[in-house]
Coordinates of C-alpha atoms in Angstrom, one line a residue:
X162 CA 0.0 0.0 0.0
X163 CA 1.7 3.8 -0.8
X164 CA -0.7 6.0 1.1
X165 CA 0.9 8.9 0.3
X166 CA 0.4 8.2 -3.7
X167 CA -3.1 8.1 -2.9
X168 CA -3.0 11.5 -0.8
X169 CA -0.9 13.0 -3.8
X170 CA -3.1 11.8 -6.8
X171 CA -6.4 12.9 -4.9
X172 CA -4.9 16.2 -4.0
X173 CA -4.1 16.5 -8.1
X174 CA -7.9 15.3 -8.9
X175 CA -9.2 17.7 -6.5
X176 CA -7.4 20.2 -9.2
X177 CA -8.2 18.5 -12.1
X178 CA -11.7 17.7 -11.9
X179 CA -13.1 16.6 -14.9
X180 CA -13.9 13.4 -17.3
X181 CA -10.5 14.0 -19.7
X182 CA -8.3 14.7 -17.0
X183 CA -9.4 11.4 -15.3
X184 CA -8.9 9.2 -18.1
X185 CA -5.6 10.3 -18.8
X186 CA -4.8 9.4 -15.5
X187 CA -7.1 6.0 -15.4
X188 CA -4.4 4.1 -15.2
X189 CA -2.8 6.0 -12.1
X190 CA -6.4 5.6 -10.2
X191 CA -6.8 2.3 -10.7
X192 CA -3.3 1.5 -8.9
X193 CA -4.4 4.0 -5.9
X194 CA -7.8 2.0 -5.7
X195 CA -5.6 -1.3 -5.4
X196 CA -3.5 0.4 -2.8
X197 CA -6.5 1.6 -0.8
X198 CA -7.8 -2.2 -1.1
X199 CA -4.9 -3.7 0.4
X200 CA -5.1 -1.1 3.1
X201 CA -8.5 -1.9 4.2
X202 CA -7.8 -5.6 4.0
X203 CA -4.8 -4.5 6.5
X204 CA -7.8 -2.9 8.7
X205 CA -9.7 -5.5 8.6
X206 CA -7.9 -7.9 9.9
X207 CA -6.9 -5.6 12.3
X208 CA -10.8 -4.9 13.7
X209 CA -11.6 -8.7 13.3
X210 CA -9.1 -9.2 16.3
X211 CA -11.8 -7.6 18.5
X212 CA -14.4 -7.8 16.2
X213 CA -14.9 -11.1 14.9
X214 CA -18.2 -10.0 12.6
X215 CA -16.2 -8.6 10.3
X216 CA -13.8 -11.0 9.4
X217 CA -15.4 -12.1 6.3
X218 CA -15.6 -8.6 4.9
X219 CA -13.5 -8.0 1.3
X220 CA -12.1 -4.5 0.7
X221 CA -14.4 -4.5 -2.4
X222 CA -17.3 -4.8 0.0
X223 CA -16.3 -1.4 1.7
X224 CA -15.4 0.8 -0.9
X225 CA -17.5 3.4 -2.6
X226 CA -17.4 4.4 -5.7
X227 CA -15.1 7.7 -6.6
X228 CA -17.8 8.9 -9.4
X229 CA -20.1 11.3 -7.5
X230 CA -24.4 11.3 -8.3
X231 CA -24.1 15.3 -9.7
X232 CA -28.3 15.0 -10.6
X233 CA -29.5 16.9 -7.3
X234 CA -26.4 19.3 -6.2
X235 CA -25.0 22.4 -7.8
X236 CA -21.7 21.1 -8.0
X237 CA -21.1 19.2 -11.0
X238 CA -17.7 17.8 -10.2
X239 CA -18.3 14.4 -11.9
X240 CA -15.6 12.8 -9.2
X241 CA -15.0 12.8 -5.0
X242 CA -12.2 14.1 -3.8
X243 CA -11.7 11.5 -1.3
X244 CA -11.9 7.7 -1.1
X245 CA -13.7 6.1 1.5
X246 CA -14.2 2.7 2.9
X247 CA -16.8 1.3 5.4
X248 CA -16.1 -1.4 7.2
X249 CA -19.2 -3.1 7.9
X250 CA -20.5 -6.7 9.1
X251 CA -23.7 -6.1 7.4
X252 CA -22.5 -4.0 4.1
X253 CA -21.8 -0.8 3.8
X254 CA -25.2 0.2 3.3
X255 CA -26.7 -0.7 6.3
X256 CA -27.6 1.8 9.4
X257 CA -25.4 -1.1 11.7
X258 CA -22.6 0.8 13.1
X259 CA -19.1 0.3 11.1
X260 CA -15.7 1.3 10.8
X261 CA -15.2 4.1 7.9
X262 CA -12.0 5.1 6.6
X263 CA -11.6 8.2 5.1
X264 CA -8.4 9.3 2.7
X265 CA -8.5 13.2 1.6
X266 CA -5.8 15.4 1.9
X267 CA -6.4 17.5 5.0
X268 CA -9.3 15.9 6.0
X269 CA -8.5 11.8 6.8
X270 CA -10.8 10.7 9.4
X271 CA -11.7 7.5 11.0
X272 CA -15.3 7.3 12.0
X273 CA -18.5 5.2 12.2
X274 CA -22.2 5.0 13.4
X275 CA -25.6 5.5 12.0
X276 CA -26.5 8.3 9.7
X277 CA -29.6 8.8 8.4
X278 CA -31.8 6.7 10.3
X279 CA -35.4 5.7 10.1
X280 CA -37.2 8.3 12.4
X281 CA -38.7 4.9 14.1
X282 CA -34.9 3.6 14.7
X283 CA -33.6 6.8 15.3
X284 CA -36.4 7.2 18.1
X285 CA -35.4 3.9 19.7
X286 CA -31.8 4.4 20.1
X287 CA -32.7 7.6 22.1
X288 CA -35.1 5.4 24.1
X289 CA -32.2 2.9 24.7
X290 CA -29.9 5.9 25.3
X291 CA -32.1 7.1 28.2
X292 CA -33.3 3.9 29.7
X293 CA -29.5 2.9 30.1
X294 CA -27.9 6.2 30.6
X295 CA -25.6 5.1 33.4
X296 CA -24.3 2.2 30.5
X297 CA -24.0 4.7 27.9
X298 CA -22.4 7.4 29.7
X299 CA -19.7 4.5 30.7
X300 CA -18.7 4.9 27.2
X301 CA -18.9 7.9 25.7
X302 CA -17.4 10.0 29.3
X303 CA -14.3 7.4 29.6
X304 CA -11.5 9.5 28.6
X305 CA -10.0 6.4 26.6
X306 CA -13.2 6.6 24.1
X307 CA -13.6 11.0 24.3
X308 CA -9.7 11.3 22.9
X309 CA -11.1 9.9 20.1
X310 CA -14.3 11.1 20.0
X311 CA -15.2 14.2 21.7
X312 CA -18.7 14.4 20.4
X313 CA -21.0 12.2 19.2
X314 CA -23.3 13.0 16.2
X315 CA -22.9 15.2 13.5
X316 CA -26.2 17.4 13.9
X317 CA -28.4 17.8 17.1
X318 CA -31.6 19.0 17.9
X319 CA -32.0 22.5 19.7
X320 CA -34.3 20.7 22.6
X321 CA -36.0 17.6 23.5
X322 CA -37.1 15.4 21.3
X323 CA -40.8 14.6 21.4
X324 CA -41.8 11.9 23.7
X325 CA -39.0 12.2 26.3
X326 CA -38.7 13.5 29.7
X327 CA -38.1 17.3 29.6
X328 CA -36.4 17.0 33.1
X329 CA -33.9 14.1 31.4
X330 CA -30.2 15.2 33.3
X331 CA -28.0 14.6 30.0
X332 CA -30.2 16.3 27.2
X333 CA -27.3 16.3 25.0
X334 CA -27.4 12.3 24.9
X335 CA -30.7 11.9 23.2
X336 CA -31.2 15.4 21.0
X337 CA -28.7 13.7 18.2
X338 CA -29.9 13.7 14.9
X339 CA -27.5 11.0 14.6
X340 CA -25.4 8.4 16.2
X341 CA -22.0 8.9 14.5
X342 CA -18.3 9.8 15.5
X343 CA -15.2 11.0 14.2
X344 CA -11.7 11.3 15.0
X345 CA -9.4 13.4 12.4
X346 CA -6.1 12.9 11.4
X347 CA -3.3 14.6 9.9
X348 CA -1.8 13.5 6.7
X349 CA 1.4 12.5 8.5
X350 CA -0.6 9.9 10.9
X351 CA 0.8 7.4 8.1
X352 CA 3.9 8.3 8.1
X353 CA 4.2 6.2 11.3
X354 CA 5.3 3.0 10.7
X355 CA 2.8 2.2 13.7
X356 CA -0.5 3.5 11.9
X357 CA -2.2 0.8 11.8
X358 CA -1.7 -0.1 15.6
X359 CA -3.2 3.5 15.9
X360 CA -6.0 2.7 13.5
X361 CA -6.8 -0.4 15.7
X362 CA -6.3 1.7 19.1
X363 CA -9.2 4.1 17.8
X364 CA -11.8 1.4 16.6
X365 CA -11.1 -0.6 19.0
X366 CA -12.8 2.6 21.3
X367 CA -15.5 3.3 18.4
X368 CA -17.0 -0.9 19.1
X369 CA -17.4 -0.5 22.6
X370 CA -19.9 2.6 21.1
X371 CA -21.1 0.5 17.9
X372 CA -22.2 -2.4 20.2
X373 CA -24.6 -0.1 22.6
X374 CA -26.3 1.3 19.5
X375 CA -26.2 -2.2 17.3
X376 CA -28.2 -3.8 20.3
X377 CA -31.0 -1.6 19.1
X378 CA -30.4 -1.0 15.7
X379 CA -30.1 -4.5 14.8
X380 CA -33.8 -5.4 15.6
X381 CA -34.2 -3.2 13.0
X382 CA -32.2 -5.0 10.4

């Protein structure tokens, strides 16, 4: 795997955004897409030490696709300017909290959870978040999972969600619109020949998080 290859041709895509320039450089991509492969089957066996649900997953099962969907969004860039793979015991389509790795230059990350959720899911996992507060506080307030993840979900409601107690002591627990994490990391976190200890060190924290919400989600599956 050459990590920084894939840093410098995504950094030169993110410059040269368009169908000709890409299929000069076809050739170039499709060696960074095998590289990113055989880093994700180097995660992956890395997570399936703690995480035996994953073991079966392929790199080809994880990765999505570097063409973007331009028919709704104003940008009309036909290609991402990052490549991502999700780690996922029930593909990478599923609202069953996985591992994501995420490759852009000045904007790697290594995250997971549920996005998107069915308001009837999404509404349960709140539930299980307040009938087991002291359990899910254990977690995400353990200094070992918050170096990683300060803050869980992406966008949060500005009060109470409908249906809970008003009085409930952690409101900031149950107004997330979603259930998801992230840690960042510089460019030069691979430049350690010890990244992919690190990479284990920091899922390792996110499954102690995936299995709370996976207890609920799954019945959902």
């Amino acid at each position: 795997m050459d990590i920084p290859e894939i840093l410098d041709f995504l950094k030169r895509l993110a410059a040269n955004n368009n169908r000709l320039w890409f299929q000069e450089h076809k050739v170039e991509y499709q060696r960074v897409q095998k590289s990113f492969e055989a880093l994700l089957a180097a995660v992956i066996a890395r997570v399936a030490v703690f995480d035996p649900s994953v073991a079966h997953v392929q790199p080809s099962d994880c990765t999505f696709r570097i063409y973007r969907d331009t028919r709704f969004s104003s940008d009309k860039s036909p290609y991402k300017n990052h490549i991502g793979g999700y780690i996922n015991a029930k593909g990478k389509k599923s609202n069953h909290c996985g591992y994501y790795l995420h490759l852009e230059p000045g904007n790697c990350m290594l995250a997971g959870g549920s996005w998107c959720m069915p308001s009837d899911m999404l509404r349960a996992v709140r539930r299980s978040v307040c009938d087991n507060i002291d359990e899910y506080r254990s977690i995400v307030e353990d200094p070992a999972f918050k170096k990683y993840f300060p803050v869980v979900g992406e966008e949060h409601l500005k009060t109470i969600p409908k249906g809970f107690p008003k009085d409930f002591p952690y409101p900031q627990y149950i107004r997330c619109k979603d259930y998801t994490v992230s840690c960042p990391i510089p460019d030069t976190f691979f430049e350690d020949p010890a990244f992919l200890d690190k990479i284990a060190d920091v899922f390792a924290q996110l499954k102690r998080f995936a299995d709370f919400t996976n207890f609920t989600i799954d019945d959902f599956e």
